[in-house]
Tab-separated table of C-alpha atoms in Angstrom:
chain	number	residue	atom	x	y	z
A	1	MET	CA	-15.070	-22.006	-87.521
A	2	GLU	CA	-14.539	-24.184	-90.560
A	3	ALA	CA	-16.835	-27.123	-89.624
A	4	LEU	CA	-19.732	-24.710	-89.198
A	5	LYS	CA	-19.067	-22.916	-92.508
A	6	GLN	CA	-18.886	-26.305	-94.230
A	7	LYS	CA	-22.255	-27.273	-92.716
A	8	ILE	CA	-23.790	-23.965	-93.838
A	9	ARG	CA	-22.476	-24.507	-97.384
A	10	GLU	CA	-23.785	-28.075	-97.505
A	11	GLU	CA	-27.092	-27.858	-95.656
A	12	GLY	CA	-28.050	-24.188	-95.492
A	13	THR	CA	-30.662	-22.823	-97.905
A	14	VAL	CA	-30.657	-19.240	-99.114
A	15	LEU	CA	-34.313	-18.190	-99.186
A	16	SER	CA	-33.687	-14.545	-100.131
A	17	GLU	CA	-30.923	-11.942	-99.930
A	18	GLN	CA	-31.834	-11.523	-96.243
A	19	VAL	CA	-32.801	-15.041	-95.135
A	20	LEU	CA	-30.629	-18.120	-94.644
A	21	LYS	CA	-32.493	-21.243	-93.564
A	22	VAL	CA	-30.498	-23.563	-91.297
A	23	ASP	CA	-33.308	-25.728	-89.954
A	24	ALA	CA	-31.422	-28.887	-90.960
A	25	PHE	CA	-28.823	-28.529	-88.165
A	26	LEU	CA	-29.432	-25.492	-85.935
A	27	ASN	CA	-32.944	-24.204	-85.383
A	28	HIS	CA	-35.355	-27.058	-85.955
A	29	GLN	CA	-33.321	-30.204	-86.465
A	30	ILE	CA	-30.127	-29.922	-84.411
A	31	ASP	CA	-26.775	-31.645	-84.935
A	32	PRO	CA	-25.579	-32.419	-81.384
A	33	ALA	CA	-21.962	-33.133	-82.382
A	34	LEU	CA	-21.733	-29.788	-84.194
A	35	MET	CA	-23.251	-28.089	-81.130
A	36	GLN	CA	-20.529	-29.669	-78.994
A	37	GLN	CA	-17.844	-28.278	-81.329
A	38	ILE	CA	-19.564	-24.880	-81.181
A	39	GLY	CA	-19.668	-24.991	-77.367
A	40	HIS	CA	-15.987	-25.886	-77.329
A	41	GLU	CA	-15.134	-22.987	-79.632
A	42	PHE	CA	-17.112	-20.457	-77.557
A	43	ALA	CA	-15.414	-21.743	-74.398
A	44	ARG	CA	-12.003	-21.347	-76.058
A	45	ARG	CA	-12.704	-17.801	-77.237
A	46	PHE	CA	-14.131	-16.633	-73.901
A	47	ALA	CA	-11.763	-18.572	-71.601
A	48	GLY	CA	-10.251	-16.902	-68.528
A	49	LEU	CA	-12.755	-14.043	-68.367
A	50	GLY	CA	-14.419	-15.134	-65.114
A	51	ILE	CA	-17.771	-15.837	-66.723
A	52	SER	CA	-20.295	-16.981	-64.096
A	53	LYS	CA	-23.387	-17.454	-66.240
A	54	ILE	CA	-24.572	-17.790	-69.836
A	55	VAL	CA	-27.757	-16.068	-70.942
A	56	THR	CA	-29.600	-16.996	-74.143
A	57	ILE	CA	-33.139	-16.891	-75.525
A	58	GLU	CA	-35.548	-19.709	-76.318
A	59	ALA	CA	-35.608	-21.829	-78.376
A	60	SER	CA	-32.707	-21.980	-80.857
A	61	GLY	CA	-30.134	-20.426	-78.540
A	62	ILE	CA	-30.436	-23.232	-76.005
A	63	ALA	CA	-28.407	-25.953	-77.771
A	64	PRO	CA	-25.253	-23.901	-78.437
A	65	ALA	CA	-25.548	-22.204	-75.015
A	66	ILE	CA	-25.852	-25.476	-73.094
A	67	MET	CA	-22.756	-26.889	-74.794
A	68	ALA	CA	-20.789	-23.722	-74.021
A	69	GLY	CA	-22.055	-23.872	-70.425
A	70	LEU	CA	-20.890	-27.455	-70.119
A	71	GLU	CA	-17.381	-26.526	-71.314
A	72	LEU	CA	-17.156	-23.392	-69.151
A	73	GLY	CA	-18.742	-25.097	-66.126
A	74	VAL	CA	-21.456	-22.463	-65.615
A	75	PRO	CA	-25.285	-22.456	-65.572
A	76	VAL	CA	-27.313	-21.336	-68.589
A	77	ILE	CA	-30.425	-19.185	-68.342
A	78	PHE	CA	-32.775	-18.952	-71.286
A	79	ALA	CA	-35.035	-15.907	-71.483
A	80	ARG	CA	-38.637	-16.907	-72.088
A	81	LYS	CA	-40.782	-15.298	-74.781
A	82	TYR	CA	-44.341	-14.256	-74.093
A	83	GLN	CA	-46.992	-12.995	-76.483
A	84	SER	CA	-48.495	-11.132	-73.568
A	85	LEU	CA	-47.215	-11.028	-70.025
A	86	THR	CA	-48.794	-9.779	-66.847
A	87	LEU	CA	-45.973	-7.868	-65.217
A	88	LYS	CA	-44.574	-9.536	-62.130
A	89	ASP	CA	-42.202	-8.113	-59.550
A	90	ASP	CA	-39.766	-10.967	-59.740
A	91	LEU	CA	-39.052	-10.762	-63.479
A	92	TYR	CA	-36.794	-8.594	-65.602
A	93	THR	CA	-38.580	-7.962	-68.907
A	94	ALA	CA	-37.784	-6.366	-72.265
A	95	LYS	CA	-39.559	-6.061	-75.581
A	96	VAL	CA	-38.229	-7.621	-78.797
A	97	PHE	CA	-39.411	-6.849	-82.281
A	98	SER	CA	-39.061	-9.802	-84.639
A	99	PHE	CA	-38.213	-8.640	-88.137
A	100	THR	CA	-38.952	-12.091	-89.587
A	101	LYS	CA	-42.369	-12.409	-87.953
A	102	GLN	CA	-43.183	-8.683	-87.823
A	103	THR	CA	-44.453	-9.099	-84.269
A	104	GLU	CA	-43.415	-7.754	-80.897
A	105	SER	CA	-43.007	-10.083	-77.947
A	106	THR	CA	-41.840	-9.713	-74.365
A	107	ILE	CA	-38.884	-11.689	-73.051
A	108	ALA	CA	-38.272	-12.295	-69.371
A	109	ILE	CA	-35.726	-13.643	-66.912
A	110	SER	CA	-36.480	-14.509	-63.303
A	111	ALA	CA	-34.759	-12.009	-61.023
A	112	LYS	CA	-33.562	-14.678	-58.625
A	113	HIS	CA	-31.320	-16.327	-61.235
A	114	LEU	CA	-29.308	-13.266	-62.259
A	115	THR	CA	-27.635	-10.845	-59.841
A	116	SER	CA	-25.141	-7.978	-59.839
A	117	ALA	CA	-22.443	-10.506	-58.936
A	118	ASP	CA	-22.779	-12.216	-62.318
A	119	HIS	CA	-20.417	-11.804	-65.266
A	120	VAL	CA	-22.448	-12.916	-68.251
A	121	LEU	CA	-21.716	-14.428	-71.645
A	122	LEU	CA	-24.632	-13.836	-73.981
A	123	ILE	CA	-25.128	-16.515	-76.648
A	124	ASP	CA	-27.543	-16.669	-79.560
A	125	ASP	CA	-27.942	-18.668	-82.745
A	126	PHE	CA	-28.243	-15.674	-85.103
A	127	LEU	CA	-27.165	-12.028	-85.110
A	128	ALA	CA	-29.007	-10.021	-87.759
A	129	ASN	CA	-30.563	-6.708	-86.783
A	130	GLY	CA	-29.582	-7.334	-83.184
A	131	HIS	CA	-33.020	-6.868	-81.646
A	132	ALA	CA	-32.840	-10.055	-79.569
A	133	ALA	CA	-29.268	-9.320	-78.440
A	134	GLN	CA	-30.168	-5.761	-77.394
A	135	ALA	CA	-33.184	-7.025	-75.423
A	136	LEU	CA	-31.001	-9.611	-73.656
A	137	ILE	CA	-28.431	-6.905	-72.839
A	138	ASP	CA	-31.302	-4.839	-71.409
A	139	LEU	CA	-32.331	-7.747	-69.119
A	140	ILE	CA	-28.747	-8.365	-67.972
A	141	ARG	CA	-28.291	-4.659	-67.176
A	142	GLN	CA	-31.550	-4.585	-65.219
A	143	ALA	CA	-30.032	-7.289	-63.019
A	144	GLY	CA	-26.931	-5.136	-62.540
A	145	ALA	CA	-24.772	-7.908	-63.985
A	146	SER	CA	-21.739	-7.223	-66.203
A	147	ILE	CA	-21.311	-8.520	-69.736
A	148	ALA	CA	-18.203	-10.482	-70.745
A	149	GLY	CA	-19.187	-10.683	-74.393
A	150	VAL	CA	-21.579	-11.888	-77.028
A	151	GLY	CA	-21.193	-15.270	-78.728
A	152	VAL	CA	-23.047	-15.772	-81.993
A	153	VAL	CA	-23.275	-18.923	-84.086
A	154	ILE	CA	-24.150	-17.234	-87.401
A	155	GLU	CA	-23.773	-13.513	-88.015
A	156	LYS	CA	-25.319	-11.803	-91.018
A	157	SER	CA	-22.662	-9.106	-91.155
A	158	PHE	CA	-24.550	-7.097	-93.777
A	159	GLN	CA	-27.302	-6.302	-91.276
A	160	ALA	CA	-27.024	-3.730	-88.499
A	161	GLY	CA	-26.674	-5.870	-85.351
A	162	ARG	CA	-22.929	-6.463	-85.368
A	163	ALA	CA	-21.953	-2.867	-86.068
A	164	GLU	CA	-24.224	-1.656	-83.274
A	165	LEU	CA	-22.717	-4.068	-80.714
A	166	ASP	CA	-19.201	-3.059	-81.840
A	167	ALA	CA	-20.121	0.624	-81.416
A	168	GLN	CA	-21.391	-0.106	-77.904
A	169	GLY	CA	-18.009	-1.634	-77.060
A	170	TYR	CA	-19.074	-5.254	-76.611
A	171	ARG	CA	-16.758	-8.064	-77.534
A	172	VAL	CA	-18.556	-10.109	-80.189
A	173	GLU	CA	-17.370	-13.534	-81.328
A	174	SER	CA	-19.276	-14.915	-84.311
A	175	LEU	CA	-18.381	-18.417	-85.472
A	176	ALA	CA	-19.551	-17.813	-89.046
A	177	ARG	CA	-19.764	-14.306	-90.515
A	178	ILE	CA	-21.832	-13.958	-93.648
A	179	HIS	CA	-20.888	-11.125	-95.947
A	180	SER	CA	-23.743	-11.628	-98.413
A	181	LEU	CA	-26.503	-13.949	-99.606
A	182	GLU	CA	-26.720	-12.339	-103.028
A	183	GLY	CA	-27.403	-14.532	-106.041
A	184	GLY	CA	-28.532	-17.371	-103.778
A	185	GLN	CA	-24.912	-17.883	-102.661
A	186	VAL	CA	-23.511	-17.780	-99.137
A	187	SER	CA	-20.402	-15.643	-99.131
A	188	PHE	CA	-18.394	-15.525	-95.886
A	189	LEU	CA	-16.557	-12.470	-94.601
A	190	ASP	CA	-13.182	-14.187	-94.289
B	1	MET	CA	-31.533	-41.374	-61.188
B	2	GLU	CA	-30.182	-40.325	-57.819
B	3	ALA	CA	-28.369	-37.110	-58.857
B	4	LEU	CA	-31.609	-35.810	-60.359
B	5	LYS	CA	-33.705	-36.706	-57.309
B	6	GLN	CA	-31.134	-34.984	-55.108
B	7	LYS	CA	-31.346	-31.850	-57.252
B	8	ILE	CA	-35.166	-31.906	-57.088
B	9	ARG	CA	-35.031	-32.239	-53.283
B	10	GLU	CA	-32.523	-29.404	-52.934
B	11	GLU	CA	-33.659	-26.928	-55.600
B	12	GLY	CA	-37.227	-27.850	-56.560
B	13	THR	CA	-40.126	-25.858	-55.137
B	14	VAL	CA	-43.547	-27.378	-54.527
B	15	LEU	CA	-46.037	-24.696	-55.565
B	16	SER	CA	-49.166	-26.812	-55.071
B	17	GLU	CA	-50.183	-30.469	-54.950
B	18	GLN	CA	-50.002	-30.449	-58.762
B	19	VAL	CA	-47.081	-28.128	-59.529
B	20	LEU	CA	-43.355	-28.629	-58.967
B	21	LYS	CA	-41.166	-25.692	-59.981
B	22	VAL	CA	-37.722	-26.682	-61.294
B	23	ASP	CA	-36.724	-23.419	-62.936
B	24	ALA	CA	-33.432	-23.409	-61.020
B	25	PHE	CA	-31.918	-26.257	-63.073
B	26	LEU	CA	-34.235	-27.523	-65.831
B	27	ASN	CA	-36.723	-25.177	-67.451
B	28	HIS	CA	-35.421	-21.630	-67.080
B	29	GLN	CA	-31.956	-21.833	-65.591
B	30	ILE	CA	-30.314	-25.061	-66.776
B	31	ASP	CA	-27.513	-27.054	-65.155
B	32	PRO	CA	-25.435	-28.288	-68.130
B	33	ALA	CA	-23.521	-30.933	-66.134
B	34	LEU	CA	-26.781	-32.424	-64.862
B	35	MET	CA	-28.136	-32.399	-68.434
B	36	GLN	CA	-25.051	-34.330	-69.540
B	37	GLN	CA	-25.703	-36.958	-66.848
B	38	ILE	CA	-29.352	-37.097	-67.952
B	39	GLY	CA	-28.334	-37.546	-71.592
B	40	HIS	CA	-25.958	-40.307	-70.560
B	41	GLU	CA	-28.708	-42.074	-68.592
B	42	PHE	CA	-31.209	-41.873	-71.475
B	43	ALA	CA	-28.577	-43.233	-73.858
B	44	ARG	CA	-27.869	-46.121	-71.462
B	45	ARG	CA	-31.542	-47.009	-71.058
B	46	PHE	CA	-32.325	-46.831	-74.787
B	47	ALA	CA	-29.038	-48.326	-76.076
B	48	GLY	CA	-29.066	-50.898	-78.891
B	49	LEU	CA	-32.570	-50.124	-80.132
B	50	GLY	CA	-31.526	-48.673	-83.484
B	51	ILE	CA	-32.738	-45.171	-82.689
B	52	SER	CA	-32.165	-42.849	-85.663
B	53	LYS	CA	-33.625	-39.603	-84.331
B	54	ILE	CA	-34.746	-37.870	-81.144
B	55	VAL	CA	-37.892	-35.755	-81.160
B	56	THR	CA	-38.688	-33.216	-78.434
B	57	ILE	CA	-40.646	-29.983	-78.031
B	58	GLU	CA	-39.430	-26.436	-77.450
B	59	ALA	CA	-38.143	-25.076	-75.181
B	60	SER	CA	-37.412	-27.134	-72.060
B	61	GLY	CA	-37.063	-30.466	-73.845
B	62	ILE	CA	-34.115	-29.247	-75.918
B	63	ALA	CA	-31.334	-29.443	-73.297
B	64	PRO	CA	-31.933	-33.056	-72.169
B	65	ALA	CA	-32.662	-34.126	-75.771
B	66	ILE	CA	-29.465	-32.616	-77.176
B	67	MET	CA	-27.346	-34.362	-74.547
B	68	ALA	CA	-29.049	-37.693	-75.277
B	69	GLY	CA	-28.554	-37.075	-79.007
B	70	LEU	CA	-24.858	-36.433	-78.445
B	71	GLU	CA	-24.469	-39.726	-76.561
B	72	LEU	CA	-26.545	-41.748	-79.048
B	73	GLY	CA	-24.976	-40.024	-82.079
B	74	VAL	CA	-28.297	-39.024	-83.674
B	75	PRO	CA	-29.928	-35.709	-84.668
B	76	VAL	CA	-32.532	-33.998	-82.490
B	77	ILE	CA	-35.673	-32.368	-83.854
B	78	PHE	CA	-37.621	-29.987	-81.675
B	79	ALA	CA	-41.286	-29.440	-82.537
B	80	ARG	CA	-42.117	-25.752	-82.715
B	81	LYS	CA	-45.119	-24.228	-80.943
B	82	TYR	CA	-47.371	-21.755	-82.669
B	83	GLN	CA	-50.218	-19.674	-81.279
B	84	SER	CA	-51.744	-19.732	-84.708
B	85	LEU	CA	-50.375	-21.409	-87.794
B	86	THR	CA	-51.305	-21.120	-91.417
B	87	LEU	CA	-51.348	-24.715	-92.569
B	88	LYS	CA	-48.519	-25.631	-94.887
B	89	ASP	CA	-48.087	-28.763	-96.960
B	90	ASP	CA	-44.619	-29.491	-95.723
B	91	LEU	CA	-45.448	-29.625	-91.999
B	92	TYR	CA	-46.902	-32.280	-89.717
B	93	THR	CA	-49.057	-30.528	-87.113
B	94	ALA	CA	-50.946	-31.454	-83.948
B	95	LYS	CA	-52.815	-29.541	-81.274
B	96	VAL	CA	-51.698	-29.458	-77.632
B	97	PHE	CA	-53.762	-28.256	-74.726
B	98	SER	CA	-51.642	-26.780	-71.944
B	99	PHE	CA	-53.174	-27.542	-68.558
B	100	THR	CA	-50.871	-25.019	-66.839
B	101	LYS	CA	-51.644	-22.154	-69.210
B	102	GLN	CA	-55.195	-23.259	-70.121
B	103	THR	CA	-54.475	-22.508	-73.768
B	104	GLU	CA	-54.341	-24.579	-76.926
B	105	SER	CA	-51.405	-24.294	-79.293
B	106	THR	CA	-50.309	-26.039	-82.471
B	107	ILE	CA	-47.006	-27.858	-82.673
B	108	ALA	CA	-45.285	-28.676	-85.934
B	109	ILE	CA	-42.384	-30.618	-87.418
B	110	SER	CA	-41.034	-30.101	-90.915
B	111	ALA	CA	-41.895	-33.140	-93.048
B	112	LYS	CA	-38.443	-33.272	-94.614
B	113	HIS	CA	-36.716	-34.030	-91.299
B	114	LEU	CA	-38.785	-37.077	-90.283
B	115	THR	CA	-39.548	-40.057	-92.535
B	116	SER	CA	-40.966	-43.575	-92.352
B	117	ALA	CA	-37.382	-44.859	-92.137
B	118	ASP	CA	-36.901	-43.233	-88.720
B	119	HIS	CA	-37.018	-45.017	-85.373
B	120	VAL	CA	-37.665	-42.278	-82.866
B	121	LEU	CA	-36.902	-41.656	-79.211
B	122	LEU	CA	-39.272	-39.055	-77.820
B	123	ILE	CA	-37.828	-36.945	-74.977
B	124	ASP	CA	-39.476	-34.322	-72.787
B	125	ASP	CA	-38.732	-32.533	-69.536
B	126	PHE	CA	-42.054	-33.345	-67.822
B	127	LEU	CA	-44.738	-35.989	-68.120
B	128	ALA	CA	-47.947	-34.941	-66.370
B	129	ASN	CA	-51.250	-35.302	-68.196
B	130	GLY	CA	-49.361	-36.403	-71.290
B	131	HIS	CA	-50.847	-33.887	-73.696
B	132	ALA	CA	-47.482	-32.859	-75.146
B	133	ALA	CA	-46.305	-36.477	-75.436
B	134	GLN	CA	-49.504	-37.544	-77.203
B	135	ALA	CA	-49.214	-34.652	-79.665
B	136	LEU	CA	-45.577	-35.582	-80.404
B	137	ILE	CA	-46.623	-39.213	-80.950
B	138	ASP	CA	-49.280	-37.938	-83.354
B	139	LEU	CA	-46.607	-36.006	-85.347
B	140	ILE	CA	-44.250	-38.998	-85.440
B	141	ARG	CA	-47.062	-41.286	-86.654
B	142	GLN	CA	-48.023	-38.783	-89.367
B	143	ALA	CA	-44.453	-39.167	-90.658
B	144	GLY	CA	-44.892	-42.954	-90.665
B	145	ALA	CA	-41.929	-43.291	-88.301
B	146	SER	CA	-41.796	-45.888	-85.521
B	147	ILE	CA	-41.365	-45.090	-81.829
B	148	ALA	CA	-38.596	-46.711	-79.782
B	149	GLY	CA	-39.762	-45.214	-76.511
B	150	VAL	CA	-40.426	-42.144	-74.423
B	151	GLY	CA	-37.759	-40.624	-72.169
B	152	VAL	CA	-38.946	-38.273	-69.462
B	153	VAL	CA	-36.835	-36.247	-67.044
B	154	ILE	CA	-39.527	-35.792	-64.354
B	155	GLU	CA	-42.738	-37.778	-64.261
B	156	LYS	CA	-45.648	-36.791	-62.042
B	157	SER	CA	-46.876	-40.351	-61.652
B	158	PHE	CA	-50.101	-39.253	-59.937
B	159	GLN	CA	-51.317	-37.619	-63.164
B	160	ALA	CA	-52.744	-39.510	-66.128
B	161	GLY	CA	-49.945	-39.297	-68.714
B	162	ARG	CA	-47.811	-42.256	-67.649
B	163	ALA	CA	-50.715	-44.695	-67.277
B	164	GLU	CA	-52.013	-43.732	-70.714
B	165	LEU	CA	-48.625	-44.296	-72.390
B	166	ASP	CA	-48.292	-47.647	-70.589
B	167	ALA	CA	-51.763	-48.664	-71.789
B	168	GLN	CA	-50.778	-47.749	-75.348
B	169	GLY	CA	-47.801	-50.098	-75.061
B	170	TYR	CA	-44.997	-47.521	-75.216
B	171	ARG	CA	-41.802	-48.059	-73.301
B	172	VAL	CA	-41.464	-45.134	-70.909
B	173	GLU	CA	-38.277	-44.352	-68.999
B	174	SER	CA	-38.649	-41.589	-66.423
B	175	LEU	CA	-35.526	-40.522	-64.546
B	176	ALA	CA	-37.459	-39.251	-61.522
B	177	ARG	CA	-40.971	-40.499	-60.735
B	178	ILE	CA	-42.949	-38.368	-58.314
B	179	HIS	CA	-45.595	-40.169	-56.315
B	180	SER	CA	-47.004	-37.085	-54.611
B	181	LEU	CA	-46.465	-33.402	-53.833
B	182	GLU	CA	-48.832	-33.440	-50.859
B	183	GLY	CA	-47.987	-31.333	-47.827
B	184	GLY	CA	-45.435	-29.373	-49.835
B	185	GLN	CA	-43.157	-32.430	-49.904
B	186	VAL	CA	-41.754	-34.258	-52.919
B	187	SER	CA	-42.270	-37.976	-52.456
B	188	PHE	CA	-40.685	-40.268	-55.066
B	189	LEU	CA	-42.216	-43.513	-56.281
B	190	ASP	CA	-39.176	-45.665	-55.490
């Protein structure tokens, strides 16, 4: 998606060979018009698949997910993160290890909002090592729902998450695929 | 806003005389079409005021804020919550006490995204005791920015937050004002 790549080139900051900072338009300050274009693009790529619900994770997944939900005409659920969580019967839970923060948290979705009748599009802002995506897949499977695909705003293709999802047979659509951040430069895959 | 009140009547759950659960359409599962209507209504009520930026707080403020930002054509910043935060020079920070969770957290906004040139619309999902709103106002004032008003999706008018903002002279626009949750019933102010 060219508008997104352009935005990354202009406003993204390469902090290291692993870390791209996009807090100017995606995960702290958000550009609503770009989010609308992103939602439109996700809806186009996942059209006609009978998606009934979008699942994402707080907080940075919400903006792109809500715009995709608006275009596809389906509700969005965001998994909540907890530092500690007293287990409740009415929640699906999974653990996520954050590589950036080096901490483990629990994410949860209320059981009443996701059922075996749902066909789910998973959306997130970043795909790196894939820990968040795998935890979301875990939650969706606990509900007995099926997975239509995974929509990612920015994929760091040089980390393990994408290859793992491919190997598991999921359809992954990433709107910007980053081949490398070496030398402080963003180099895209295509 | 009638569509919102209707949704609260149909899908809200009164958990106690203080707590209204709206996780079916606002703060866990989100109804994107309703958020679009909400964004439209905020934009209508705050039109022509020269708003340059919307400020909200993660996670449930993001969906209504992004839709208002889309309509008004301005960026949205969401303050991040931290359990603990090592103070950094480039952040404005404020403490928020959560009445629901009985915990204190720190919220922060990156200094580079908010300046004294900004005229800010503050948006949040709920206004109850007003702790989150007051902390956001604190952050915005640290940046030297001015405040155009406060947009709230659901106001619990029987709690102190609204009266305090009124007394401070802020323009507050709440799309649903709840007079009482007594007897398990939602009673609106108008």
